[in-house]
XYZ file of C-alpha atoms in Angstrom:
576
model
C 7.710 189.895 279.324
C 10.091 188.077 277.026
C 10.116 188.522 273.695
C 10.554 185.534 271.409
C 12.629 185.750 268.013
C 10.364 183.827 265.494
C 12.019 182.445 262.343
C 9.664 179.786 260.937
C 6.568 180.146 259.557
C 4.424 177.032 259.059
C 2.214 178.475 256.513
C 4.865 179.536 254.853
C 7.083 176.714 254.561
C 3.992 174.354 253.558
C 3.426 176.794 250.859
C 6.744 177.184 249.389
C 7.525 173.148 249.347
C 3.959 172.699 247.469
C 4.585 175.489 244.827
C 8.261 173.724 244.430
C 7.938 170.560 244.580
C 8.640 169.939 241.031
C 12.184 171.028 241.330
C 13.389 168.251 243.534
C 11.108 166.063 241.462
C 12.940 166.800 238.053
C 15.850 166.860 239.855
C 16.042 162.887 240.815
C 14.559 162.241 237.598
C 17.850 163.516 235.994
C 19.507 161.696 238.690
C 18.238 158.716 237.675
C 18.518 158.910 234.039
C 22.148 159.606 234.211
C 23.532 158.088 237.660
C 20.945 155.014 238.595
C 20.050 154.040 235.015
C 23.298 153.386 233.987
C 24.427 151.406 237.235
C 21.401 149.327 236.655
C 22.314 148.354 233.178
C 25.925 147.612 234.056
C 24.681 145.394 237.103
C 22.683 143.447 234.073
C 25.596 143.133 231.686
C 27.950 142.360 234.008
C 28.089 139.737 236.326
C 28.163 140.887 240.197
C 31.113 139.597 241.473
C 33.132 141.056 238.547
C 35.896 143.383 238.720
C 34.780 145.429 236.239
C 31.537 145.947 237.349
C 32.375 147.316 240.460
C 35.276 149.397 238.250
C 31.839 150.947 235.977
C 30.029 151.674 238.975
C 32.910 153.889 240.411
C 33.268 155.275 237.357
C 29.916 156.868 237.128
C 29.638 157.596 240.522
C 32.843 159.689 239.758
C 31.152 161.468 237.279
C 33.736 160.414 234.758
C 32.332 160.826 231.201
C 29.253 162.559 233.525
C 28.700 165.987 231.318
C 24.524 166.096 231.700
C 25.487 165.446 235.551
C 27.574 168.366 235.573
C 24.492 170.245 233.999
C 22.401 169.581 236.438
C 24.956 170.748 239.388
C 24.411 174.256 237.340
C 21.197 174.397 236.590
C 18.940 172.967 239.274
C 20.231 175.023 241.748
C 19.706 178.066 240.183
C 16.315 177.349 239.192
C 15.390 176.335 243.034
C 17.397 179.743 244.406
C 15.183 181.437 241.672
C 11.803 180.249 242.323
C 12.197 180.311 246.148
C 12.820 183.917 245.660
C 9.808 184.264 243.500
C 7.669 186.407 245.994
C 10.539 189.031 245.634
C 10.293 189.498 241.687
C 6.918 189.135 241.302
C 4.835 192.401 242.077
C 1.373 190.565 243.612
C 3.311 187.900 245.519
C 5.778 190.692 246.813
C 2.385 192.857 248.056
C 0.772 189.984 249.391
C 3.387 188.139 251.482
C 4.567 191.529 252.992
C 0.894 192.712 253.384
C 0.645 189.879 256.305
C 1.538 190.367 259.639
C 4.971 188.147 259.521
C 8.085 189.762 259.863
C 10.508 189.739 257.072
C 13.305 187.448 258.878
C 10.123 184.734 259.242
C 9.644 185.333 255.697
C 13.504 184.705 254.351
C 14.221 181.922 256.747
C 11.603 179.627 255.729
C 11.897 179.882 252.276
C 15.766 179.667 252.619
C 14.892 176.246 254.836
C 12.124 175.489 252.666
C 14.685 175.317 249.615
C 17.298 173.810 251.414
C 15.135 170.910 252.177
C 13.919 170.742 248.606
C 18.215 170.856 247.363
C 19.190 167.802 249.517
C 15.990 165.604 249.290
C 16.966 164.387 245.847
C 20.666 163.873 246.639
C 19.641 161.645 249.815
C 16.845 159.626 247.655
C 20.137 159.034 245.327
C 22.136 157.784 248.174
C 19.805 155.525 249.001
C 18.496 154.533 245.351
C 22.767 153.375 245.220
C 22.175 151.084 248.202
C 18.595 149.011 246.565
C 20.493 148.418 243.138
C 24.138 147.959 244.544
C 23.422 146.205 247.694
C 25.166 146.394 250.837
C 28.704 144.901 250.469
C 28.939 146.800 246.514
C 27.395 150.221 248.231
C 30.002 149.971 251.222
C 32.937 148.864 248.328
C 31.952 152.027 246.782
C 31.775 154.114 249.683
C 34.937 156.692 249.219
C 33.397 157.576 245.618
C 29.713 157.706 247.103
C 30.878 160.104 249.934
C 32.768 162.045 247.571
C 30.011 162.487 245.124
C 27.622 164.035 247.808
C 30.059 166.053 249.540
C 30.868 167.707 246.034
C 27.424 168.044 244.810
C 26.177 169.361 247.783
C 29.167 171.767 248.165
C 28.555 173.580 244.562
C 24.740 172.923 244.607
C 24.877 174.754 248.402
C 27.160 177.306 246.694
C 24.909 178.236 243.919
C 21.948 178.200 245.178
C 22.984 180.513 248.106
C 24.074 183.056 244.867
C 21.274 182.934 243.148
C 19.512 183.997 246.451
C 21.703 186.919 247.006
C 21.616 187.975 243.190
C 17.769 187.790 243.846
C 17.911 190.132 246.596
C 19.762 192.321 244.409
C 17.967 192.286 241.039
C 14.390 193.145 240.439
C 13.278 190.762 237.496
C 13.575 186.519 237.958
C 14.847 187.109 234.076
C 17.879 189.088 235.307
C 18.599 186.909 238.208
C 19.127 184.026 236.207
C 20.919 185.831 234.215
C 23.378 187.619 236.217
C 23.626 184.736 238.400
C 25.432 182.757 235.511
C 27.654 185.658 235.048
C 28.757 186.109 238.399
C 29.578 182.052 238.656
C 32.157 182.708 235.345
C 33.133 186.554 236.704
C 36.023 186.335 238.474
C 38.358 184.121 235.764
C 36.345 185.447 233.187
C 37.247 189.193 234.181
C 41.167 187.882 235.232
C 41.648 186.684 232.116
C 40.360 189.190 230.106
C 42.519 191.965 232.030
C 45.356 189.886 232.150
C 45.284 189.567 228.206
C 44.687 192.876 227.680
C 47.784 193.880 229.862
C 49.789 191.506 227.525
C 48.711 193.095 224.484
C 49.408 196.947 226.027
C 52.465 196.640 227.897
C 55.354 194.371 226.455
C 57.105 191.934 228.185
C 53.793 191.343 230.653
C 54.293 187.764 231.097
C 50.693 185.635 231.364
C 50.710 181.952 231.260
C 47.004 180.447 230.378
C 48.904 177.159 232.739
C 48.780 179.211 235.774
C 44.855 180.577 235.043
C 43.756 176.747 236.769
C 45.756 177.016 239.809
C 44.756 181.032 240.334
C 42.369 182.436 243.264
C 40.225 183.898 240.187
C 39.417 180.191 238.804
C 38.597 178.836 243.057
C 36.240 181.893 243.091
C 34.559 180.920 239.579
C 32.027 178.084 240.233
C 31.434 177.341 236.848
C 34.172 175.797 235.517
C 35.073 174.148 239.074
C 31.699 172.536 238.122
C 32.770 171.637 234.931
C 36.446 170.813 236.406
C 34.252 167.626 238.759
C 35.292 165.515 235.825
C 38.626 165.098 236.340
C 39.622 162.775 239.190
C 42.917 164.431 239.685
C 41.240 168.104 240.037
C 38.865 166.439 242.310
C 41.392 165.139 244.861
C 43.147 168.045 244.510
C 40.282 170.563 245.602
C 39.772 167.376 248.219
C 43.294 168.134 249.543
C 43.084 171.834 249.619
C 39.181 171.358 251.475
C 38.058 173.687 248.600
C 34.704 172.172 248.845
C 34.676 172.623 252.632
C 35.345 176.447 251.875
C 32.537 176.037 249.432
C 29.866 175.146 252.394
C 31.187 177.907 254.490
C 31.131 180.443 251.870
C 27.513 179.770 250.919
C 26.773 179.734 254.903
C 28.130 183.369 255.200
C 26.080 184.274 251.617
C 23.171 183.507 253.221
C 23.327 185.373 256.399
C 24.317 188.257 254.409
C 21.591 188.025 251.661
C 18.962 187.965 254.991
C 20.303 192.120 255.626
C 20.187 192.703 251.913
C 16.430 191.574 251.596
C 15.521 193.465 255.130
C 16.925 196.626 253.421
C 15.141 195.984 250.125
C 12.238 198.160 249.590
C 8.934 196.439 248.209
C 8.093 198.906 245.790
C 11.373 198.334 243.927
C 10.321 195.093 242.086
C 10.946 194.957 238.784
C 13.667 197.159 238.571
C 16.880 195.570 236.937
C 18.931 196.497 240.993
C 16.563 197.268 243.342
C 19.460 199.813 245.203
C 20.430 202.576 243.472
C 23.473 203.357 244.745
C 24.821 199.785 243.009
C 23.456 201.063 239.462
C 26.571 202.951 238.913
C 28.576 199.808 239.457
C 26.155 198.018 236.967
C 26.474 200.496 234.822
C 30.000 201.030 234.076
C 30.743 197.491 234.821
C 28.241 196.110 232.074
C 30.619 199.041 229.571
C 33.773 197.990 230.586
C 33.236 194.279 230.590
C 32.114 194.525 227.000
C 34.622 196.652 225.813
C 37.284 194.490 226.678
C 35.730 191.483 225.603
C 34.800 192.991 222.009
C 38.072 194.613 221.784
C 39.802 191.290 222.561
C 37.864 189.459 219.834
C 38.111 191.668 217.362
C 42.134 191.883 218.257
C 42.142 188.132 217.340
C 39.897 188.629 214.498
C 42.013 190.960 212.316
C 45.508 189.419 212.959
C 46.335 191.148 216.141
C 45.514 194.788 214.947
C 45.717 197.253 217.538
C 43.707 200.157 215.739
C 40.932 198.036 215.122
C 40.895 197.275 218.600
C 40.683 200.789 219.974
C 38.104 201.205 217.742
C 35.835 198.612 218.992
C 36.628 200.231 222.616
C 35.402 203.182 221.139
C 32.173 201.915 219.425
C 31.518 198.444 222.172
C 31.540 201.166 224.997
C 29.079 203.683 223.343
C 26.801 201.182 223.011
C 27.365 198.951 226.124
C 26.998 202.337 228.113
C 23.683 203.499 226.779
C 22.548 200.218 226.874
C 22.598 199.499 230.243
C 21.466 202.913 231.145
C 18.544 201.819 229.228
C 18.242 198.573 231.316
C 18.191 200.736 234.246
C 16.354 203.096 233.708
C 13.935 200.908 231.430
C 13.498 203.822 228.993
C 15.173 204.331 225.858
C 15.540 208.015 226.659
C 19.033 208.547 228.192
C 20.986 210.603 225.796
C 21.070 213.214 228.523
C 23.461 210.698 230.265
C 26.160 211.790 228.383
C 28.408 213.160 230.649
C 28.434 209.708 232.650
C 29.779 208.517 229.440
C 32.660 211.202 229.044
C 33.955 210.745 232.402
C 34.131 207.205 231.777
C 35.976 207.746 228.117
C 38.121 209.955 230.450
C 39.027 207.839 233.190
C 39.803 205.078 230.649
C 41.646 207.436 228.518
C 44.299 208.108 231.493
C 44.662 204.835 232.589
C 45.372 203.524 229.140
C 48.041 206.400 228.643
C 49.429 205.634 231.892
C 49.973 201.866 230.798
C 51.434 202.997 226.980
C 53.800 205.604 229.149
C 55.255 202.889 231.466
C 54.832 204.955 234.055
C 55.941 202.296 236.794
C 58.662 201.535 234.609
C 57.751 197.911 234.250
C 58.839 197.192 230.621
C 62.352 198.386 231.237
C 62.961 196.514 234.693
C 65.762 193.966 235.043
C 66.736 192.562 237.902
C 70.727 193.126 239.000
C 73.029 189.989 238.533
C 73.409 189.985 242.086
C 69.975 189.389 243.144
C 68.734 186.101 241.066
C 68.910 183.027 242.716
C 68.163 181.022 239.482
C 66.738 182.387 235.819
C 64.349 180.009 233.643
C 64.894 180.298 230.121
C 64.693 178.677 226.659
C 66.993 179.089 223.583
C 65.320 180.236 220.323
C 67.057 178.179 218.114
C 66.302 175.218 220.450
C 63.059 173.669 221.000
C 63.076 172.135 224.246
C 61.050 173.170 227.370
C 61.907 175.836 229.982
C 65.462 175.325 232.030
C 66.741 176.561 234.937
C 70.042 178.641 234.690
C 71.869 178.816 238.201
C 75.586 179.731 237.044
C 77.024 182.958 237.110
C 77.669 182.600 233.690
C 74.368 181.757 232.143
C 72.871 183.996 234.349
C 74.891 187.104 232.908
C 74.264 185.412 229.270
C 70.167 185.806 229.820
C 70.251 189.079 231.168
C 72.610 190.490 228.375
C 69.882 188.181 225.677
C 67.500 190.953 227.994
C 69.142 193.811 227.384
C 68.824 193.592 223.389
C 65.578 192.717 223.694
C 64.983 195.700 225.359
C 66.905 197.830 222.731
C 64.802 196.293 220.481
C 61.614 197.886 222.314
C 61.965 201.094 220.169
C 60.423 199.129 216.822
C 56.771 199.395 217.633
C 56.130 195.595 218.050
C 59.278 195.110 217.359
C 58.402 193.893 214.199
C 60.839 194.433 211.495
C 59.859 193.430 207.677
C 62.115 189.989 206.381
C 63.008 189.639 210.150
C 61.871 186.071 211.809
C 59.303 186.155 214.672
C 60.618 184.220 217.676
C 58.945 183.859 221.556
C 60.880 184.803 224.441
C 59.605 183.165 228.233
C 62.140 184.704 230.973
C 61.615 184.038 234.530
C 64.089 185.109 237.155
C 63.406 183.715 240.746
C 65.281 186.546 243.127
C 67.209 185.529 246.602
C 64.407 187.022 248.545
C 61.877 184.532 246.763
C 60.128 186.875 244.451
C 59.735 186.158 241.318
C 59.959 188.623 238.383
C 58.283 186.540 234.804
C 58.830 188.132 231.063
C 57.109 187.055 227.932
C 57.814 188.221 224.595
C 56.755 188.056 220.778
C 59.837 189.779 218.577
C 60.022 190.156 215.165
C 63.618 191.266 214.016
C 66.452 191.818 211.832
C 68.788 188.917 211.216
C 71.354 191.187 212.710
C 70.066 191.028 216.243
C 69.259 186.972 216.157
C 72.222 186.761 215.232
C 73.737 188.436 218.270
C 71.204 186.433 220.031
C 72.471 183.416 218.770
C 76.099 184.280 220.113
C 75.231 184.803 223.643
C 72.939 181.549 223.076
C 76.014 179.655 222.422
C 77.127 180.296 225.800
C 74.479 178.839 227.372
C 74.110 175.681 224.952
C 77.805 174.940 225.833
C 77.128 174.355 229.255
C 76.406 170.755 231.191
C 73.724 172.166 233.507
C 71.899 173.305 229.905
C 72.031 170.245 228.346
C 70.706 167.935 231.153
C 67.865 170.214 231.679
C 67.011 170.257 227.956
C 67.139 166.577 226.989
C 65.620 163.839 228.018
C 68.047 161.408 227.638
C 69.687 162.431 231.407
C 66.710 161.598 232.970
C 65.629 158.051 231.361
C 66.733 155.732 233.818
C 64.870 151.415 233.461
C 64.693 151.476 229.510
C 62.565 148.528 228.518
C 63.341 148.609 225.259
C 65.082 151.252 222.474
C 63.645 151.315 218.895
C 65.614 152.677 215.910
C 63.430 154.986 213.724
C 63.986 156.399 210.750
C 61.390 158.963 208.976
C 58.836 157.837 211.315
C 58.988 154.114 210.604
C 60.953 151.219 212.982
C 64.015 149.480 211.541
C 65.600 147.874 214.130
C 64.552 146.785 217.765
C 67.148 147.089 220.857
C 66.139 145.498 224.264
C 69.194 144.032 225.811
C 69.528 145.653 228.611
C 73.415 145.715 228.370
C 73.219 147.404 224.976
C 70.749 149.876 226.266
C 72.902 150.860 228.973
C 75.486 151.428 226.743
C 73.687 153.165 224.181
C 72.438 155.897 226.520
C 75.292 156.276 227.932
C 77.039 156.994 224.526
C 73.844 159.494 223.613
C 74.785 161.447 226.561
C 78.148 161.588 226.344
C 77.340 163.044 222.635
C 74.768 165.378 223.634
C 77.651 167.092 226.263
C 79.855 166.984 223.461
C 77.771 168.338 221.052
C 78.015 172.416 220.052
C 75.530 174.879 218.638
C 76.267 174.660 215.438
C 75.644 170.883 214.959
C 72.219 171.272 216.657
C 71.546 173.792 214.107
C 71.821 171.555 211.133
C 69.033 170.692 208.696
C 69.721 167.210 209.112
C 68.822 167.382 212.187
C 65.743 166.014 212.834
C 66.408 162.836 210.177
C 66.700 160.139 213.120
C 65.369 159.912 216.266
C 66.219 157.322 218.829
C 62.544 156.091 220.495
C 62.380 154.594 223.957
C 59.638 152.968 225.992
C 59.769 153.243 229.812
C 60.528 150.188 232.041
C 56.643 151.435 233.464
C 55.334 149.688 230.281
C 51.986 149.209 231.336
C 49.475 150.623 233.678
C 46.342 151.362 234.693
C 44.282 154.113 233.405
C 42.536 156.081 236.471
C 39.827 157.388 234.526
C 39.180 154.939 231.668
C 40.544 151.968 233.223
C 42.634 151.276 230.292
C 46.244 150.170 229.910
C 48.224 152.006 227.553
C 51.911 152.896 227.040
C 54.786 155.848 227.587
C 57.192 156.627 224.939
C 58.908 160.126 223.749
C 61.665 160.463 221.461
C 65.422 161.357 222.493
C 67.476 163.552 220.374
C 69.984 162.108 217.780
C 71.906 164.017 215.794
C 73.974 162.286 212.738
C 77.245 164.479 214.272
C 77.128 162.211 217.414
C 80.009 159.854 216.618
C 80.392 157.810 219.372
C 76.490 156.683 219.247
C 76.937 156.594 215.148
C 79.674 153.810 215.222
C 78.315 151.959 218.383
C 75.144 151.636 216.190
C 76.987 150.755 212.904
C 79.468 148.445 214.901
C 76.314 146.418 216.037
C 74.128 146.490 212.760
C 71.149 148.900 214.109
C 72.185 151.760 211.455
C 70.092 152.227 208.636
C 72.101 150.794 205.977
C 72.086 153.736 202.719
């Protein structure tokens, strides 16, 4: 006789949608308020056929300006993931539903299914709450932005909720599944950066760029702020393009099917503990002490001006506590001095890995890459304040490694930090011939001697053409509309003949080539600047649907002669 796999229970389900019902219900309440509402009140103060109606619409749709939105995407699903997984935290539920004769995959698929149903009902009654107060032709006008609003909400709603399940199968106590359910959708960029920092701090020259931290695996894997990131329309097509949200669904499929063996292997009698397996409370353990320390010891290295002995001791102290602490958690008893040696092994362990980073034992801090092997080196002057450029000629290649090489000599004086000296930020990237790329960062604070040796080699570099149309943007301002002539912030004279642009610019440039380090270095320098508007005057706004303007300033220097009696010879210089 055939055996049949049964993974529904009717009783079950009914059950489970009855107790749970509010969810869903609160859910398209805040739904309304902030997505329906509002499209209903622009439909009655604007007229239908206006552009700018159907412009508002898309705009909330897009969640643009949509915070409480966002809110909900984080907090209903974790609320349905928790009470679905109610009869697992709760001792009398727990007894009762696995006192019946119903096998435990029956049990976990229906109230997965049951929860599922109760996650998508509200975004469907949404959907078609858009169509009654839009209409048919304004629904189907708005279709990319209504498609792309329920693909993304169910993708992170999906996501979460299928977390919160497996934290649930995990943890003992609903409390502490909320709880650690928040943390783990903030972990992974909260942990990157926090290691990543640290590693700054303890080894010099570690290069870490907060820019990169958006773009990084640890910020895909962090749900929270890709929540929070919805916002942005640009972030949103991007995550579009790279079918993050796609990965999103699949990820939360797989989460599922593996929470299903965690529950089977769950024990009933461990409810209410804080991790119902105790081979993780280790893990908890010395990941709760270790993620505080770090943390504490970070914000109290920001708190007293970067002081590194008030930092080890809030290791010291943050990881006595943390430790005991969550052996209390565990063991929910606030007798656990007799832990101790856990605690010593861990001071150990830490202990050896932090001497191992302050002993360079990889020799990291006093790597350089040989001239040979850099394709191209990205640097920027410290007596110039311009952004990064990239160096490809032999000869400013050789100048930034030798700039380098007394930096390094410098490493000797602690933090390099030498009383009357001037503090000055180093950014070195070299990308090698075999595509790797080897990134420096550095905060120096030294003798006049050495910037002044600095300054030599920097001369080298400043000389050269391939510099100077990297660092200024007059080389790459092409369709001027129009040039004005400012002087201590304030307009005096307007240029927007095109034939006078041209040859204004083209005098700036030839001015900037000609122009040497010491002339940049001038006071006077910053006296007059020469502002420009692009020929892309106006445009429209993605988000706000706003026109608005580009400028920047170019560079002028009083030294540049040719632009100096071009500008007297047609009246546009300030008269004295």
């Amino acid at each position: 006789m055939k055996s049949k796999i049964k993974l529904f229970n009717k009783a079950i389900f009914k059950s489970t949608l009855k107790l749970n019902m509010w969810v869903p219900i609160l859910n398209f309440v805040l739904l309304f308020l902030m997505m329906l509402m509002p499209i209903m009140a622009q439909k009655m103060l604007l007229k239908y056929e206006d552009q700018d109606y159907l412009g508002a619409v898309k705009n909330i749709i897009n969640l643009s300006n949509g915070e409480f939105n966002i809110l909900v995407l984080l907090i209903i699903p974790v609320i349905l993931g928790a009470v679905v997984t109610r009869f697992m935290q709760n001792k009398l539920q727990n007894i009762h539903i696995h006192s019946m004769p119903i096998e435990k995959k029956q049990i976990y698929t229906t109230n997965v299914i049951a929860g599922f149903i109760l996650l998508i009902i509200p975004i469907i009654i949404n959907i078609f709450g858009m169509l009654l107060i839009l209409g048919p032709s304004v629904f189907s006008q708005c279709g990319n932005e209504i498609v792309s609003w329920t693909y993304i909400a169910f993708s992170l709603e999906f996501l979460i909720f299928a977390l919160t399940i497996m934290v649930g199968t995990l943890i003992g106590s609903s409390l502490m599944q909320t709880i650690f359910t928040y943390i783990l959708l903030v972990f992974p960029v909260g942990i990157y950066m926090l290691i990543q920092s640290t590693l700054k701090i303890f080894i010099i020259g570690y290069a870490f760029k907060e820019s990169i931290v958006e773009s990084s695996l640890a910020m895909k894997l962090s749900i929270l702020p890709q929540t929070f990131m919805v916002e942005s329309s640009y972030l949103r097509e991007k995550n579009m393009t790279e079918n993050l949200y796609l990965i999103y669904i699949l990820v939360a499929i797989v989460i599922t099917i593996i929470s299903y063996f965690i529950y089977k292997a769950r024990k009933v009698e461990k409810t209410g503990d804080i991790v119902v397996f105790r081979k993780l409370n280790p893990i908890l353990k010395y990941g709760i002490t270790f993620c505080f320390m770090i943390a504490i010891g970070m914000i109290v290295y920001a708190i007293f001006n970067e002081s590194m002995t008030h930092m080890i001791v809030a290791y010291a102290v943050t990881s006595f506590v943390a430790y005991f602490l969550a052996e209390m958690l565990i063991r929910k008893s606030v007798r656990v001095l007799d832990s101790y040696k856990g605690y010593l092994v861990y001071v150990i362990v830490m202990l050896i890995i932090f001497a191992g980073i302050k002993m360079d034992i990889t020799g990291f801090e006093n790597r350089v890459p040989n001239i040979g092997d850099i394709s191209k080196v990205s640097y920027t002057l410290i007596s110039d304040y311009s952004n990064n450029v990239e160096l490809t000629t032999q000869e400013n290649k050789e100048a930034v490694l030798e700039i380098h090489n007394i930096i390094l000599s410098e490493k000797a004086h602690s933090k390099m930090y030498s009383r009357g000296g001037s503090k000055n930020y180093f950014d070195i990237e070299y990308v090698l011939k075999n595509g790797r790329k080897m990134s420096r960062q550095y905060t120096l604070e030294y003798s006049s001697e050495t910037q002044k040796e600095i300054e030599t080699i920097e001369k080298v570099i400043f000389a050269s053409e391939e510099y100077k149309k990297q660092a200024y943007e007059v080389f790459d301002k092409e369709n001027i509309n129009w040039i004005g002539i400012t002087l201590y912030g304030e307009e005096i004279a307007h240029i927007s003949k095109k034939e006078e642009i041209k040859e204004l610019i083209d005098l700036m440039r030839k001015d900037t080539l000609l122009m040497i380090y010491e002339q940049r270095m001038k006071e006077s320098q910053a006296t007059e600047k020469i502002k420009f508007v692009n020929e892309i005057l106006i445009e429209k706004h993605v988000e706000q649907n706003e026109n608005y303007e580009r400028s920047t300033s170019l560079y002028y220097n009083d030294d540049f002669k040719n632009t100096k009696e071009w500008l007297i010879e047609h009246n546009y210089y300030p008269k004295s």
